[in-house]
Coordinates of C-alpha atoms in Angstrom, one line a residue:
Chain A
M955 CA 20.1 10.1 -4.3
S956 CA 16.7 11.4 -3.3
N957 CA 15.2 10.3 0.0
D958 CA 11.6 11.1 -0.6
V959 CA 10.2 8.1 1.3
A960 CA 12.2 9.0 4.4
L961 CA 11.2 12.7 4.1
L962 CA 7.5 11.7 3.6
D963 CA 7.4 9.6 6.7
L964 CA 9.3 12.1 8.7
R965 CA 6.7 14.7 7.7
L966 CA 3.9 12.3 8.8
R967 CA 5.6 11.6 12.2
R968 CA 6.6 15.2 12.8
R969 CA 4.0 15.9 15.4
S970 CA 4.6 12.8 17.5
M971 CA 8.4 13.4 17.4
I972 CA 8.0 17.0 18.5
G973 CA 5.4 16.1 21.2
Y974 CA 7.6 13.3 22.7
T975 CA 10.7 15.5 22.5
V976 CA 9.1 18.5 24.3
G977 CA 7.5 16.1 26.9
M978 CA 10.9 14.5 27.5
A979 CA 12.6 17.8 27.8
V980 CA 10.2 18.9 30.5
Y981 CA 10.5 15.6 32.4
A982 CA 14.3 15.6 32.2
F983 CA 14.5 19.2 33.4
V984 CA 12.3 18.5 36.3
I985 CA 14.4 15.4 37.3
V986 CA 17.6 17.4 37.0
A987 CA 16.2 20.3 38.9
L988 CA 14.9 18.1 41.7
Y989 CA 18.3 16.6 42.4
P990 CA 19.5 19.1 44.9
S991 CA 16.5 18.4 47.0
F992 CA 17.3 14.6 47.2
R993 CA 21.1 14.5 47.0
N994 CA 21.5 14.5 50.8
D995 CA 18.4 12.3 51.5
T996 CA 20.1 9.1 52.6
S997 CA 16.8 7.5 53.3
L998 CA 16.3 7.3 49.6
N999 CA 19.1 4.8 49.4
Q1000 CA 17.2 2.4 51.6
F1001 CA 14.9 1.7 48.6
T1002 CA 17.7 -0.1 46.8
E1003 CA 19.6 -1.5 49.8
N1004 CA 20.0 -5.3 50.1
G1005 CA 19.2 -5.9 46.4
S1006 CA 15.5 -5.0 46.5
T1007 CA 13.8 -6.7 43.5
V1008 CA 11.0 -4.1 43.6
A1009 CA 13.5 -1.3 43.2
A1010 CA 15.2 -3.3 40.4
L1011 CA 11.9 -3.8 38.7
F1012 CA 11.8 0.0 38.3
G1013 CA 15.4 0.1 37.0
A1014 CA 16.9 1.3 40.3
N1015 CA 20.1 -0.3 41.4
G1016 CA 22.8 1.0 43.8
P1017 CA 22.7 4.3 45.7
L1018 CA 20.1 6.8 44.3
T1019 CA 21.7 9.9 45.7
T1020 CA 24.7 9.9 43.5
P1021 CA 24.3 11.8 40.2
A1022 CA 24.6 8.6 38.1
G1023 CA 22.3 6.7 40.5
W1024 CA 19.7 9.5 40.4
L1025 CA 19.8 9.8 36.6
N1026 CA 19.7 6.0 36.0
A1027 CA 16.8 5.4 38.4
N1028 CA 14.7 8.3 37.1
M1029 CA 15.6 8.3 33.4
Y1030 CA 18.2 6.1 31.7
A1031 CA 17.3 2.8 33.2
N1032 CA 13.6 3.2 32.5
F1033 CA 11.9 6.3 31.2
V1034 CA 14.1 7.4 28.4
P1035 CA 14.3 3.9 26.9
L1036 CA 10.6 3.6 27.3
V1037 CA 9.9 6.8 25.3
V1038 CA 12.4 5.9 22.7
L1039 CA 11.0 2.5 22.3
L1040 CA 7.4 3.9 22.0
L1041 CA 8.7 6.0 19.1
T1042 CA 10.8 3.4 17.3
I1043 CA 8.5 0.4 17.9
G1044 CA 5.5 2.6 17.0
Y1045 CA 7.0 3.7 13.8
G1046 CA 8.6 0.3 13.1
G1047 CA 5.2 -1.3 13.3
S1048 CA 3.4 1.3 11.2
C1049 CA 6.0 2.1 8.5
L1050 CA 5.5 -1.2 6.6
A1051 CA 2.7 -3.3 8.1
G1052 CA 0.6 -0.3 9.3
Q1053 CA 0.9 1.6 6.0
D1054 CA 0.1 -1.6 4.1
E1055 CA -3.1 -1.9 6.2
D1056 CA -3.9 1.8 5.5
G1057 CA -3.2 1.2 1.8
T1058 CA -0.6 4.0 1.5
L1059 CA 2.3 1.6 1.2
G1060 CA 0.8 0.6 -2.1
L1061 CA 1.2 4.2 -3.4
V1062 CA 4.9 4.1 -2.5
A1063 CA 5.5 0.5 -3.7
T1064 CA 4.2 1.4 -7.2
L1065 CA 6.7 4.2 -7.6
P1066 CA 10.0 3.4 -9.4
L1067 CA 11.7 2.5 -6.1
S1068 CA 13.1 -0.9 -5.2
R1069 CA 11.8 -2.6 -2.1
R1070 CA 15.3 -2.6 -0.7
R1071 CA 15.4 1.2 -1.1
I1072 CA 12.0 1.5 0.7
V1073 CA 13.2 -0.6 3.6
L1074 CA 16.5 1.3 3.9
E1075 CA 14.8 4.7 3.8
K1076 CA 12.3 3.7 6.4
T1077 CA 15.1 2.2 8.6
A1078 CA 16.8 5.6 8.4
T1079 CA 13.6 7.3 9.4
M1080 CA 13.0 4.9 12.2
S1081 CA 16.6 5.5 13.5
L1082 CA 16.0 9.3 13.4
Q1083 CA 12.9 8.8 15.6
A1084 CA 15.1 8.0 18.6
V1085 CA 17.6 10.9 18.2
P1086 CA 15.7 14.1 19.3
V1087 CA 14.4 12.6 22.6
C1088 CA 17.9 11.3 23.5
L1089 CA 19.6 14.5 22.5
V1090 CA 17.3 16.7 24.4
T1091 CA 17.6 14.5 27.5
M1092 CA 21.4 14.8 27.2
L1093 CA 21.2 18.6 26.9
C1094 CA 19.0 18.7 30.0
V1095 CA 21.5 16.6 31.9
L1096 CA 24.3 18.9 30.8
L1097 CA 22.3 21.7 32.3
G1098 CA 22.3 19.7 35.5
Q1099 CA 25.8 20.9 36.3
G1100 CA 24.1 24.0 37.6
F1101 CA 22.1 21.8 40.0
D1102 CA 25.1 19.8 41.4
L1103 CA 24.3 17.0 39.0
T1104 CA 27.6 16.1 37.4
V1105 CA 28.2 12.9 35.4
P1106 CA 31.2 12.2 33.1
L1107 CA 30.7 13.5 29.6
T1108 CA 31.8 10.2 28.1
G1109 CA 29.3 8.4 30.2
L1110 CA 26.5 10.8 29.2
V1111 CA 27.4 10.5 25.5
G1112 CA 27.7 6.7 25.9
V1113 CA 24.4 6.2 27.4
T1114 CA 22.8 8.5 24.9
I1115 CA 24.2 6.6 22.0
G1116 CA 23.3 3.3 23.7
T1117 CA 19.7 4.4 24.1
V1118 CA 19.5 5.4 20.5
L1119 CA 20.9 2.1 19.4
L1120 CA 18.5 0.3 21.7
G1121 CA 15.6 2.1 20.1
I1122 CA 16.9 1.3 16.6
E1123 CA 17.3 -2.4 17.5
F1124 CA 13.7 -2.8 18.7
G1125 CA 12.4 -0.6 15.9
A1126 CA 14.1 -2.9 13.4
L1127 CA 12.5 -5.8 15.2
A1128 CA 9.1 -4.2 14.8
M1129 CA 9.8 -3.6 11.1
L1130 CA 10.8 -7.2 10.6
I1131 CA 7.7 -8.6 12.3
G1132 CA 5.6 -6.2 10.3
A1133 CA 7.3 -7.3 7.0
V1134 CA 6.8 -10.9 7.9
T1135 CA 3.2 -10.7 9.1
G1136 CA 1.8 -7.6 7.3
S1137 CA 0.1 -6.8 10.7
R1138 CA 0.8 -3.6 12.6
G1139 CA -0.8 -5.1 15.7
A1140 CA 1.5 -8.2 15.6
A1141 CA 4.6 -6.0 15.0
V1142 CA 3.9 -3.5 17.8
G1143 CA 2.6 -6.2 20.2
L1144 CA 5.4 -8.7 19.7
A1145 CA 8.2 -6.2 19.7
S1146 CA 6.8 -4.5 22.8
T1147 CA 6.5 -7.8 24.6
I1148 CA 10.1 -8.8 23.7
A1149 CA 11.3 -5.4 24.8
A1150 CA 9.4 -5.7 28.1
A1151 CA 11.0 -9.2 28.7
A1152 CA 14.4 -7.8 27.8
Y1153 CA 14.0 -4.9 30.2
L1154 CA 13.0 -7.2 33.1
I1155 CA 16.0 -9.5 32.5
S1156 CA 18.4 -6.6 32.4
S1157 CA 17.0 -4.8 35.4
L1158 CA 16.4 -7.8 37.6
A1159 CA 19.7 -9.6 36.7
P1160 CA 21.8 -7.7 39.2
V1161 CA 19.6 -8.8 42.1
V1162 CA 18.2 -12.2 41.0
P1163 CA 21.1 -14.7 40.9
W1164 CA 19.6 -17.1 38.4
L1165 CA 18.9 -14.3 36.0
H1166 CA 22.4 -12.9 36.2
P1167 CA 23.9 -14.9 33.3
A1168 CA 20.8 -14.1 31.1
R1169 CA 21.6 -10.4 31.1
F1170 CA 23.8 -11.0 28.1
A1171 CA 20.7 -11.9 26.1
S1172 CA 19.1 -8.5 26.8
P1173 CA 19.8 -5.5 24.6
F1174 CA 19.1 -3.2 27.6
F1175 CA 22.3 -4.6 29.2
Y1176 CA 24.4 -3.5 26.3
A1177 CA 22.7 -0.1 26.0
V1178 CA 22.0 1.2 29.6
G1179 CA 22.4 -1.7 32.0
D1180 CA 26.2 -2.1 32.3
G1181 CA 27.3 1.2 33.9
Q1182 CA 27.3 3.1 30.7
L1183 CA 26.3 6.4 32.4
T1184 CA 29.6 6.3 34.4
D1185 CA 31.9 4.3 32.2
G1186 CA 30.7 5.1 28.7
L1187 CA 29.5 2.8 26.0
S1188 CA 32.1 0.2 25.3
V1189 CA 33.0 -0.7 21.7
P1190 CA 31.9 -4.3 22.2
D1191 CA 28.6 -3.2 23.6
A1192 CA 28.0 -0.8 20.7
A1193 CA 29.1 -3.5 18.3
V1194 CA 26.5 -6.0 19.7
L1195 CA 23.7 -3.5 19.4
L1196 CA 24.7 -2.5 15.9
A1197 CA 25.2 -6.1 14.8
V1198 CA 21.8 -7.2 16.0
A1199 CA 20.1 -4.1 14.4
A1200 CA 21.9 -4.9 11.1
A1201 CA 20.9 -8.5 11.2
L1202 CA 17.3 -7.6 11.9
T1203 CA 17.4 -5.0 9.0
G1204 CA 18.8 -7.7 6.7
A1205 CA 16.1 -10.1 7.6
C1206 CA 13.5 -7.3 7.1
L1207 CA 14.9 -6.7 3.6
A1208 CA 14.4 -10.3 2.7
A1209 CA 10.9 -10.5 4.3
F1210 CA 9.6 -7.3 2.7
D1211 CA 10.8 -8.6 -0.7
H1212 CA 8.2 -11.4 -0.3
L1213 CA 5.4 -9.4 1.2
D1214 CA 2.2 -8.9 -0.8
V1215 CA 1.6 -5.1 -0.7
H1216 CA -2.0 -4.0 -1.0
Chain B
M241 CA 5.5 -8.3 -35.6
T242 CA 4.4 -5.9 -32.8
T243 CA 5.5 -6.9 -29.3
P244 CA 2.8 -6.9 -26.7
V245 CA 3.1 -4.3 -23.9
V246 CA 1.7 -6.8 -21.4
V247 CA 2.0 -10.6 -21.5
V248 CA 0.3 -12.7 -18.8
D249 CA 0.5 -16.4 -19.1
G250 CA -0.9 -19.0 -16.7
L251 CA -0.8 -16.5 -13.8
T252 CA -1.9 -18.0 -10.5
K253 CA -2.1 -16.4 -7.0
R254 CA -4.1 -18.1 -4.3
F255 CA -5.3 -16.6 -1.0
G256 CA -6.7 -19.7 0.7
V257 CA -8.9 -22.1 -1.3
R258 CA -11.4 -19.9 -3.0
R259 CA -9.8 -16.5 -3.4
G260 CA -7.2 -15.3 -5.9
V261 CA -6.7 -15.9 -9.6
S262 CA -6.0 -19.1 -11.4
N263 CA -4.3 -19.6 -14.8
V264 CA -5.0 -16.1 -16.1
S265 CA -3.6 -15.4 -19.5
F266 CA -4.0 -12.4 -21.9
E267 CA -1.9 -10.0 -23.9
I268 CA -2.2 -6.2 -24.3
M269 CA -0.9 -4.7 -27.5
P270 CA 0.6 -1.2 -27.8
G271 CA -1.8 1.6 -28.3
E272 CA -4.9 -0.2 -27.3
V273 CA -7.4 0.2 -24.5
F274 CA -7.8 -3.2 -22.9
G275 CA -10.8 -3.6 -20.7
F276 CA -10.8 -5.9 -17.7
L277 CA -14.3 -6.7 -16.4
G278 CA -15.8 -8.9 -13.8
P279 CA -18.0 -8.9 -10.7
N280 CA -16.7 -7.8 -7.3
G281 CA -14.1 -10.3 -5.9
A282 CA -13.5 -11.9 -9.3
G283 CA -9.7 -11.2 -9.2
K284 CA -9.4 -7.9 -11.2
S285 CA -7.4 -6.1 -8.5
T286 CA -5.3 -9.2 -7.7
T287 CA -4.3 -9.5 -11.4
I288 CA -3.4 -5.8 -11.5
R289 CA -1.4 -5.9 -8.3
L290 CA 0.5 -8.9 -9.7
L291 CA 1.3 -7.0 -12.9
L292 CA 2.7 -4.1 -10.8
G293 CA 4.9 -6.3 -8.7
L294 CA 2.9 -5.7 -5.6
Y295 CA 1.9 -9.3 -5.2
R296 CA 4.2 -12.3 -5.7
P297 CA 2.7 -14.9 -8.0
D298 CA 2.4 -18.6 -7.1
A299 CA 2.8 -19.7 -10.7
G300 CA 2.8 -18.3 -14.2
R301 CA 4.7 -15.8 -16.3
M302 CA 4.2 -12.0 -16.6
Q303 CA 6.0 -9.5 -18.7
V304 CA 5.5 -5.7 -19.0
F305 CA 7.4 -4.0 -21.7
G306 CA 9.3 -7.3 -22.1
L307 CA 10.5 -7.0 -18.4
D308 CA 9.7 -9.0 -15.3
P309 CA 7.5 -6.8 -13.0
I310 CA 9.3 -8.2 -10.0
G311 CA 12.9 -8.5 -11.0
D312 CA 12.9 -5.4 -13.1
G313 CA 10.2 -3.7 -11.0
V314 CA 11.8 -0.3 -10.9
A315 CA 12.2 -0.1 -14.7
V316 CA 8.6 -1.3 -15.2
R317 CA 7.1 1.1 -12.7
R318 CA 9.0 4.0 -14.2
R319 CA 6.9 3.6 -17.3
V320 CA 3.6 2.8 -15.6
G321 CA 0.9 5.1 -14.2
Y322 CA -1.4 3.3 -11.7
L323 CA -4.7 4.3 -10.2
P324 CA -5.7 1.8 -7.5
G325 CA -9.3 0.7 -7.1
E326 CA -9.3 1.8 -3.5
L327 CA -7.1 4.9 -3.6
A328 CA -5.5 5.5 -0.2
L329 CA -3.8 8.9 0.2
Y330 CA -2.1 10.3 3.3
P331 CA -5.0 12.0 5.1
R332 CA -3.0 14.8 6.6
L333 CA -1.2 15.8 3.4
T334 CA -2.7 18.1 0.8
G335 CA -3.1 17.1 -2.8
R336 CA -0.2 19.5 -3.7
Q337 CA 2.1 17.8 -1.2
H338 CA 1.2 14.4 -2.7
L339 CA 1.9 15.6 -6.3
D340 CA 5.1 17.4 -5.4
R341 CA 6.6 14.4 -3.5
F342 CA 5.6 11.9 -6.1
A343 CA 6.8 14.1 -9.0
H344 CA 10.1 14.3 -7.2
V345 CA 10.4 10.6 -6.8
R346 CA 9.8 10.2 -10.5
G347 CA 12.3 12.8 -11.3
L348 CA 9.7 14.9 -13.1
S349 CA 11.1 18.2 -14.0
D350 CA 8.5 19.3 -16.5
L351 CA 5.3 19.9 -14.5
G352 CA 3.3 21.2 -17.5
L353 CA 1.2 18.1 -18.0
R354 CA 0.6 17.8 -14.2
D355 CA -0.6 21.4 -14.0
E356 CA -2.8 20.9 -17.1
L357 CA -4.4 17.8 -15.6
V358 CA -5.0 19.6 -12.3
E359 CA -6.8 22.3 -14.2
R360 CA -8.7 19.9 -16.5
F361 CA -10.1 17.9 -13.5
S362 CA -10.4 21.0 -11.3
A363 CA -8.5 19.1 -8.6
E364 CA -8.5 20.6 -5.2
L365 CA -4.9 20.8 -4.1
D366 CA -4.7 23.0 -1.0
R367 CA -6.8 21.1 1.5
P368 CA -5.8 18.1 3.5
V369 CA -6.9 14.9 1.7
R370 CA -9.0 13.9 4.7
A371 CA -11.2 16.9 4.1
L372 CA -11.9 16.0 0.5
S373 CA -14.8 14.1 -1.0
K374 CA -14.2 10.7 -2.7
G375 CA -14.5 12.3 -6.1
N376 CA -11.9 15.0 -5.2
R377 CA -9.5 12.4 -3.9
Q378 CA -10.1 10.4 -7.1
K379 CA -9.0 13.5 -9.2
I380 CA -5.7 13.6 -7.3
G381 CA -5.3 9.9 -8.0
L382 CA -5.9 10.5 -11.7
V383 CA -3.3 13.3 -11.8
L384 CA -0.8 11.0 -10.0
A385 CA -1.4 8.3 -12.6
F386 CA -1.1 10.5 -15.7
M387 CA 1.3 13.3 -14.8
H388 CA 4.5 11.6 -15.9
R389 CA 3.1 10.6 -19.3
P390 CA 3.5 6.9 -18.7
D391 CA 3.6 4.4 -21.6
L392 CA 1.1 2.1 -19.8
L393 CA -1.8 3.3 -17.7
V394 CA -3.2 0.7 -15.3
L395 CA -6.5 2.1 -14.0
D396 CA -8.7 0.2 -11.6
E397 CA -12.2 1.6 -11.5
P398 CA -11.0 5.1 -12.5
T399 CA -14.3 7.0 -12.7
S400 CA -15.5 5.8 -9.4
G401 CA -16.9 8.9 -7.6
L402 CA -16.5 11.3 -10.6
D403 CA -19.5 13.3 -11.8
P404 CA -20.7 12.7 -15.4
L405 CA -18.9 15.8 -16.8
L406 CA -15.6 14.6 -15.4
Q407 CA -16.3 11.0 -16.6
D408 CA -16.6 12.6 -20.1
E409 CA -13.3 14.4 -19.5
F410 CA -11.7 11.2 -18.4
Q411 CA -12.9 9.4 -21.5
N412 CA -11.4 12.2 -23.7
L413 CA -8.1 11.8 -21.8
I414 CA -8.1 8.1 -22.5
R415 CA -8.7 8.7 -26.2
E416 CA -5.9 11.3 -26.3
T417 CA -3.6 8.8 -24.5
V418 CA -4.1 6.0 -27.0
A419 CA -3.9 8.5 -29.9
D420 CA -0.5 9.3 -28.5
G421 CA 0.5 5.6 -29.0
R422 CA 0.3 4.8 -25.3
T423 CA -1.6 1.8 -23.8
V424 CA -4.4 1.6 -21.3
F425 CA -5.4 -1.3 -19.1
L426 CA -8.8 -0.4 -17.7
S427 CA -10.6 -2.3 -15.1
S428 CA -14.2 -1.1 -14.8
H429 CA -17.7 -1.9 -13.6
E430 CA -19.1 0.8 -15.9
L431 CA -20.3 -1.2 -19.0
D432 CA -21.2 1.9 -20.8
E433 CA -17.7 3.3 -20.3
V434 CA -16.2 0.0 -21.4
Q435 CA -18.2 -0.1 -24.6
R436 CA -17.3 3.4 -25.5
L437 CA -13.6 3.2 -24.7
V438 CA -12.1 -0.3 -25.0
D439 CA -10.8 -2.1 -28.1
R440 CA -10.5 -5.5 -26.6
L441 CA -11.5 -6.9 -23.2
A442 CA -11.3 -9.9 -20.9
I443 CA -14.0 -10.9 -18.5
I444 CA -12.8 -12.5 -15.3
K445 CA -15.0 -14.5 -12.9
D446 CA -14.1 -16.5 -9.8
G447 CA -10.4 -15.9 -10.6
S448 CA -10.4 -17.2 -14.1
I449 CA -10.7 -15.5 -17.5
V450 CA -14.0 -16.6 -19.1
V451 CA -13.6 -14.7 -22.4
T452 CA -11.2 -12.5 -24.2
D453 CA -12.4 -10.7 -27.4
T454 CA -12.9 -7.4 -29.1
V455 CA -16.0 -5.5 -28.3
E456 CA -17.1 -5.9 -31.9
G457 CA -16.5 -9.6 -31.7
L458 CA -18.6 -9.8 -28.6
R459 CA -21.3 -7.7 -30.2
R460 CA -21.4 -10.1 -33.2
A461 CA -21.6 -13.0 -30.8
A462 CA -24.3 -11.4 -28.7
P463 CA -27.8 -12.8 -29.4
R464 CA -30.3 -10.5 -31.2
T465 CA -34.0 -11.0 -30.9
I466 CA -36.0 -11.1 -34.2
Q467 CA -39.8 -11.4 -34.4
F468 CA -41.8 -12.2 -37.5
R469 CA -45.6 -11.9 -37.9
F470 CA -47.3 -14.1 -40.5
A471 CA -50.9 -14.1 -41.9
A472 CA -51.4 -17.6 -40.5
A473 CA -49.9 -19.9 -38.0
V474 CA -46.4 -21.3 -39.0
D475 CA -44.4 -24.4 -38.2
P476 CA -41.4 -23.4 -36.1
A477 CA -39.4 -26.5 -37.2
P478 CA -37.7 -24.9 -40.3
F479 CA -36.5 -22.1 -38.0
A480 CA -35.3 -24.3 -35.2
A481 CA -33.3 -26.3 -37.8
L482 CA -31.2 -23.3 -38.7
D483 CA -27.7 -23.0 -37.3
R484 CA -27.3 -20.5 -34.4
V485 CA -31.0 -19.8 -34.3
R486 CA -33.2 -20.5 -31.3
V487 CA -37.0 -20.4 -31.2
L488 CA -38.1 -18.4 -28.2
H489 CA -41.8 -18.3 -28.8
C490 CA -44.2 -19.3 -31.5
A491 CA -48.0 -18.8 -31.4
D492 CA -50.8 -17.2 -33.5
G493 CA -48.7 -16.5 -36.5
R494 CA -46.0 -14.8 -34.4
I495 CA -42.5 -16.3 -33.9
S496 CA -39.7 -14.8 -31.8
L497 CA -36.2 -16.0 -32.4
S498 CA -32.8 -15.5 -30.9
V499 CA -30.0 -15.2 -33.5
T500 CA -26.3 -15.1 -33.2
G501 CA -24.2 -14.6 -36.3
S502 CA -25.5 -13.7 -39.7
V503 CA -29.3 -13.3 -40.2
A504 CA -29.3 -14.2 -43.9
P505 CA -30.3 -17.9 -43.6
L506 CA -33.1 -16.8 -41.2
L507 CA -34.4 -14.2 -43.6
R508 CA -34.4 -16.6 -46.5
A509 CA -36.3 -19.2 -44.4
A510 CA -38.8 -16.6 -43.4
A511 CA -39.2 -15.1 -46.8
V512 CA -40.7 -18.2 -48.3
L513 CA -43.5 -18.0 -45.7
D514 CA -44.5 -14.5 -46.8
P515 CA -44.1 -12.6 -43.5
V516 CA -46.3 -9.6 -42.9
D517 CA -44.0 -7.8 -40.5
V518 CA -40.6 -8.1 -38.9
T519 CA -39.0 -6.4 -35.9
A520 CA -35.4 -6.8 -34.7
R521 CA -33.8 -5.7 -31.4
P522 CA -30.1 -4.9 -31.4
A523 CA -27.5 -6.9 -29.6
D524 CA -27.5 -6.1 -25.9
L525 CA -23.9 -6.1 -24.7
D526 CA -24.9 -5.4 -21.1
E527 CA -27.0 -8.6 -21.0
L528 CA -24.1 -10.4 -22.7
F529 CA -21.6 -9.2 -20.0
L530 CA -24.0 -10.1 -17.3
S531 CA -24.5 -13.6 -18.8
Y532 CA -20.7 -14.0 -18.7
Y533 CA -20.6 -12.9 -15.1
R534 CA -23.2 -15.5 -14.3
A535 CA -21.6 -18.3 -16.3
T536 CA -19.2 -20.8 -14.8
P537 CA -15.6 -20.4 -16.0
G538 CA -15.0 -22.2 -19.3
D539 CA -18.6 -22.1 -20.4
A540 CA -20.0 -19.8 -23.0
P541 CA -23.0 -17.9 -21.8

């Protein structure tokens, strides 16, 4: 089976993927390399003491001088998901609705390809958007062993997979909104807003009692917000992320089948 | 009996109250060039997109090669070559990258025709599309539409941006295509091009078909102007009484008449009055098309 639609879109997104990956590698390396300078700075932990909501807003919970606390506060609870979501929501909004607005989707939709095939190939491309950034971050963290920054490998792999799945889930949401509305702006805007709300719920839930039960409604909780960096990604957490992504993709297949392509 | 390549029956697609197409019906037979004319916004591109399965219709029936363009869309599109009215290519890719990728999707192993078309239209393949003029982009669009030797070509304003030499080359290509037994559905603004190329045509206005006929049929129906000069003043009444004859002007022994259909009854009526001179202007198809454009749907011009 050929995968020309996926290859075509990967070709078109090549520059942004490389740019984000290189940028993330530099950022992750700096964070890792800075750790020895902060590991004994106990004053840093005051930032998150007593359940500071401001710290929680930035994704920082618990002691920051431990390897996991340092990586979570500087990368996995905020920056890595943000970059991954920029890529997957950006592509999710553009691959159907955006390309329809540009007129290029019409070129593809008049080829002998089913709409189902087009959506599935674009979903695969969207999923791949998340991988290089997460992989390069993981590699940089592995290098961190040379900087006294050691986290369990299962945790590192778990949070990496969780972040990829988180990106896929919101990318699929952007694709669905794009397929329903035919508008790139609506797709990117709505998916980003929902992601921001989900991030707030997951990051504030540990310190805001009335939000605590709502954490189960946030994909961030299942991906990065439940101790994945130390404990790994549990099968139920992964299953929730996969199931939601699959449901969104199914809805996108149905919606795209009814979309008027220009 | 020959089966039509395209059957459209009562096709309706609305975008709001005023836009879209309503109750459009026509058939295209194998091996013919079917013209599709109409002013901007009349519904030409909407009808084409419906036929290709890009739009979902609100009502009506369509068949291409006896198949449903939506349910059997893959099979239909495998046999169709399409050039959109507003061709959008990927700006950063070159023409060659477009052709290679699309040929691969179509499973095209013999690239001979593609290369021949590239040479014929002098298509520029090695620069990014964003650096190309409209005409050069259009050439790539034409190659994309023709390169897999489709049984049905759906061409929406195909010569837009092409210079006159290439317009001639395009017309040759269309003639070769139908000589090969294949079918062309040609939407165009170029009335000259339509008159030279198409066998039958439909005119669409405000989303509805106002006429479907052969070019020859339309030409027969088109009014010709005939002027007689007599030695003395004549009474216009015998002329006005003739069927399909209209008196345009009558004074000083000169009478101008508009005639549709056969001129024989008119010539007989004039002959008994001993005309001194006669001039006739041939049917003006451009004017006829424009009168259809101006007419309200359902009315003859």
